[in-house]
Coordinates of C-alpha atoms in Angstrom, one line a residue:
M1 CA 24.5 151.5 53.1
G2 CA 25.4 150.9 56.7
F3 CA 28.7 149.8 58.0
I4 CA 28.7 146.5 59.7
R5 CA 30.6 146.5 62.9
R6 CA 32.1 143.3 64.1
R7 CA 32.7 143.1 67.7
N8 CA 35.3 140.9 69.3
R9 CA 33.1 138.8 71.5
R10 CA 34.2 135.7 73.2
K11 CA 32.4 132.7 72.2
S12 CA 30.5 131.2 75.1
G13 CA 32.4 127.9 75.1
S14 CA 36.0 129.2 74.9
R15 CA 37.0 130.1 78.4
I16 CA 40.7 130.3 79.5
E17 CA 41.3 127.8 82.2
L18 CA 44.3 127.9 84.5
P19 CA 45.9 124.6 85.3
K20 CA 44.8 123.1 88.6
L21 CA 47.4 123.5 91.4
E22 CA 48.0 120.7 93.7
W23 CA 48.2 122.6 97.0
S24 CA 49.3 119.6 99.0
R25 CA 52.3 119.1 96.8
A26 CA 53.2 122.8 96.8
G27 CA 52.9 122.8 100.6
R28 CA 55.3 119.9 101.0
A29 CA 57.8 121.5 98.7
A30 CA 57.7 124.8 100.6
G31 CA 58.0 123.0 103.9
A32 CA 61.0 121.0 102.7
L33 CA 62.7 124.2 101.5
F34 CA 62.0 125.9 104.9
A35 CA 63.4 122.9 106.8
L36 CA 66.5 122.9 104.6
A37 CA 67.1 126.6 105.2
A38 CA 66.6 126.2 108.9
L39 CA 69.1 123.2 109.0
V40 CA 71.7 125.2 107.1
S41 CA 71.4 128.2 109.3
L42 CA 71.6 126.1 112.5
L43 CA 74.7 124.3 111.1
A44 CA 76.4 127.6 110.3
L45 CA 75.5 128.9 113.7
G46 CA 77.0 125.8 115.3
L47 CA 80.2 126.0 113.3
D48 CA 80.7 129.7 113.9
Q49 CA 82.8 129.2 117.0
P50 CA 85.2 132.0 118.2
V51 CA 88.7 132.1 116.8
R52 CA 91.0 130.9 119.5
S53 CA 94.4 131.6 118.0
I54 CA 96.1 133.4 115.2
V55 CA 99.1 131.8 113.6
I56 CA 101.5 134.3 112.0
D57 CA 104.1 133.3 109.5
G58 CA 106.7 135.2 107.4
S59 CA 110.2 136.5 107.7
F60 CA 110.2 139.2 110.4
Q61 CA 113.1 141.5 109.7
R62 CA 111.4 144.9 110.0
V63 CA 107.8 143.9 111.0
D64 CA 107.2 142.9 114.5
A65 CA 105.0 139.7 114.9
V66 CA 103.2 141.3 117.9
E67 CA 102.3 144.3 115.8
V68 CA 100.8 142.0 113.1
E69 CA 98.9 140.1 115.8
E70 CA 97.5 143.3 117.3
A71 CA 96.3 144.5 113.8
A72 CA 94.8 141.1 113.1
R73 CA 93.0 140.8 116.5
G74 CA 91.7 144.4 116.2
S75 CA 90.0 143.7 112.9
L76 CA 88.8 140.1 113.6
K77 CA 85.1 140.4 114.3
G78 CA 82.8 137.4 114.5
G79 CA 83.5 133.7 114.7
F80 CA 85.4 131.2 112.6
I81 CA 82.8 131.2 109.7
S82 CA 81.6 134.8 109.9
A83 CA 85.0 136.5 110.2
D84 CA 85.7 138.9 107.3
L85 CA 89.1 137.7 106.1
G86 CA 89.4 140.5 103.5
K87 CA 89.1 143.1 106.2
L88 CA 91.7 141.3 108.3
R89 CA 94.1 141.1 105.3
K90 CA 93.6 144.9 104.6
A91 CA 94.3 145.7 108.2
V92 CA 97.6 143.7 108.2
E93 CA 98.6 145.1 104.8
A94 CA 98.1 148.7 106.2
L95 CA 101.2 148.2 108.4
A96 CA 104.2 150.1 107.2
W97 CA 106.6 147.3 106.2
V98 CA 104.0 144.7 105.1
D99 CA 103.9 144.3 101.3
R100 CA 101.3 141.5 101.0
A101 CA 99.3 139.4 103.5
R102 CA 97.6 136.0 102.9
V103 CA 94.9 135.1 105.4
Q104 CA 93.2 131.7 105.7
R105 CA 91.0 129.7 108.1
L106 CA 92.5 126.7 109.8
W107 CA 90.0 124.2 111.1
P108 CA 88.6 124.2 113.7
D109 CA 89.4 127.5 115.4
R110 CA 92.5 129.2 114.1
V111 CA 93.3 131.8 111.5
R112 CA 96.7 131.9 109.7
V113 CA 98.3 135.2 108.6
E114 CA 101.3 134.9 106.3
I115 CA 103.1 138.2 105.5
V116 CA 105.7 139.3 102.9
E117 CA 107.7 142.3 103.9
Q118 CA 108.4 145.3 101.6
Q119 CA 111.9 145.2 100.0
A120 CA 113.3 148.8 100.0
A121 CA 115.2 149.4 96.8
A122 CA 115.8 153.2 97.1
R123 CA 115.0 156.3 99.2
W124 CA 112.6 158.8 97.8
G125 CA 112.9 162.3 99.2
E126 CA 113.4 162.7 102.9
D127 CA 111.3 159.9 104.4
G128 CA 109.8 157.9 101.5
L129 CA 111.0 154.6 100.1
L130 CA 110.6 152.8 96.8
N131 CA 110.1 149.0 96.8
T132 CA 111.5 146.7 94.1
R133 CA 108.4 147.3 91.9
G134 CA 108.9 151.1 92.0
E135 CA 106.0 151.7 94.4
L136 CA 106.4 154.4 97.0
F137 CA 105.8 153.5 100.7
G138 CA 106.5 155.6 103.7
A139 CA 108.4 153.5 106.2
A140 CA 111.8 155.1 106.4
C141 CA 114.0 154.0 109.2
G142 CA 117.6 154.7 110.1
M143 CA 118.9 151.5 108.5
C144 CA 117.4 152.3 105.1
R145 CA 118.8 155.8 105.2
R146 CA 122.3 154.4 105.5
N147 CA 121.9 151.4 103.1
C148 CA 119.5 152.5 100.3
P149 CA 120.6 154.6 97.4
G150 CA 119.0 158.0 97.3
S151 CA 116.7 159.5 94.7
M152 CA 115.0 162.9 94.4
G153 CA 111.3 162.9 94.3

């Protein structure tokens, strides 16, 4: 007795047909998306004007406003829209007596930098200081050596 082999054969009338694509409609949609992207990029390019001034706010007891402005100008690259405000904030916060900095854009061509100074609570070793949260920062000055209580570290 012979084995009967069945083969998977396609039936002649059952072809898989892909749906018809309306090329004119797809072309219009792609053209509209391209036009929208071009419009957005031209608008961003037109709005990205140079920053004309930096406004600096905060209580300046130990930080000099000129020093903050120099740090801000040194890290400010690009225009009003393309400026990296996070990089600018980190550059200002890297100054010795700056605890926190808040940076924002002011329409149409200004950047505002608001700083909060460190509050020294105690000395730490020879030239370190502790702020009110117990964090060490190294900005010792003559006034703090006289006015801050000492601590061994």
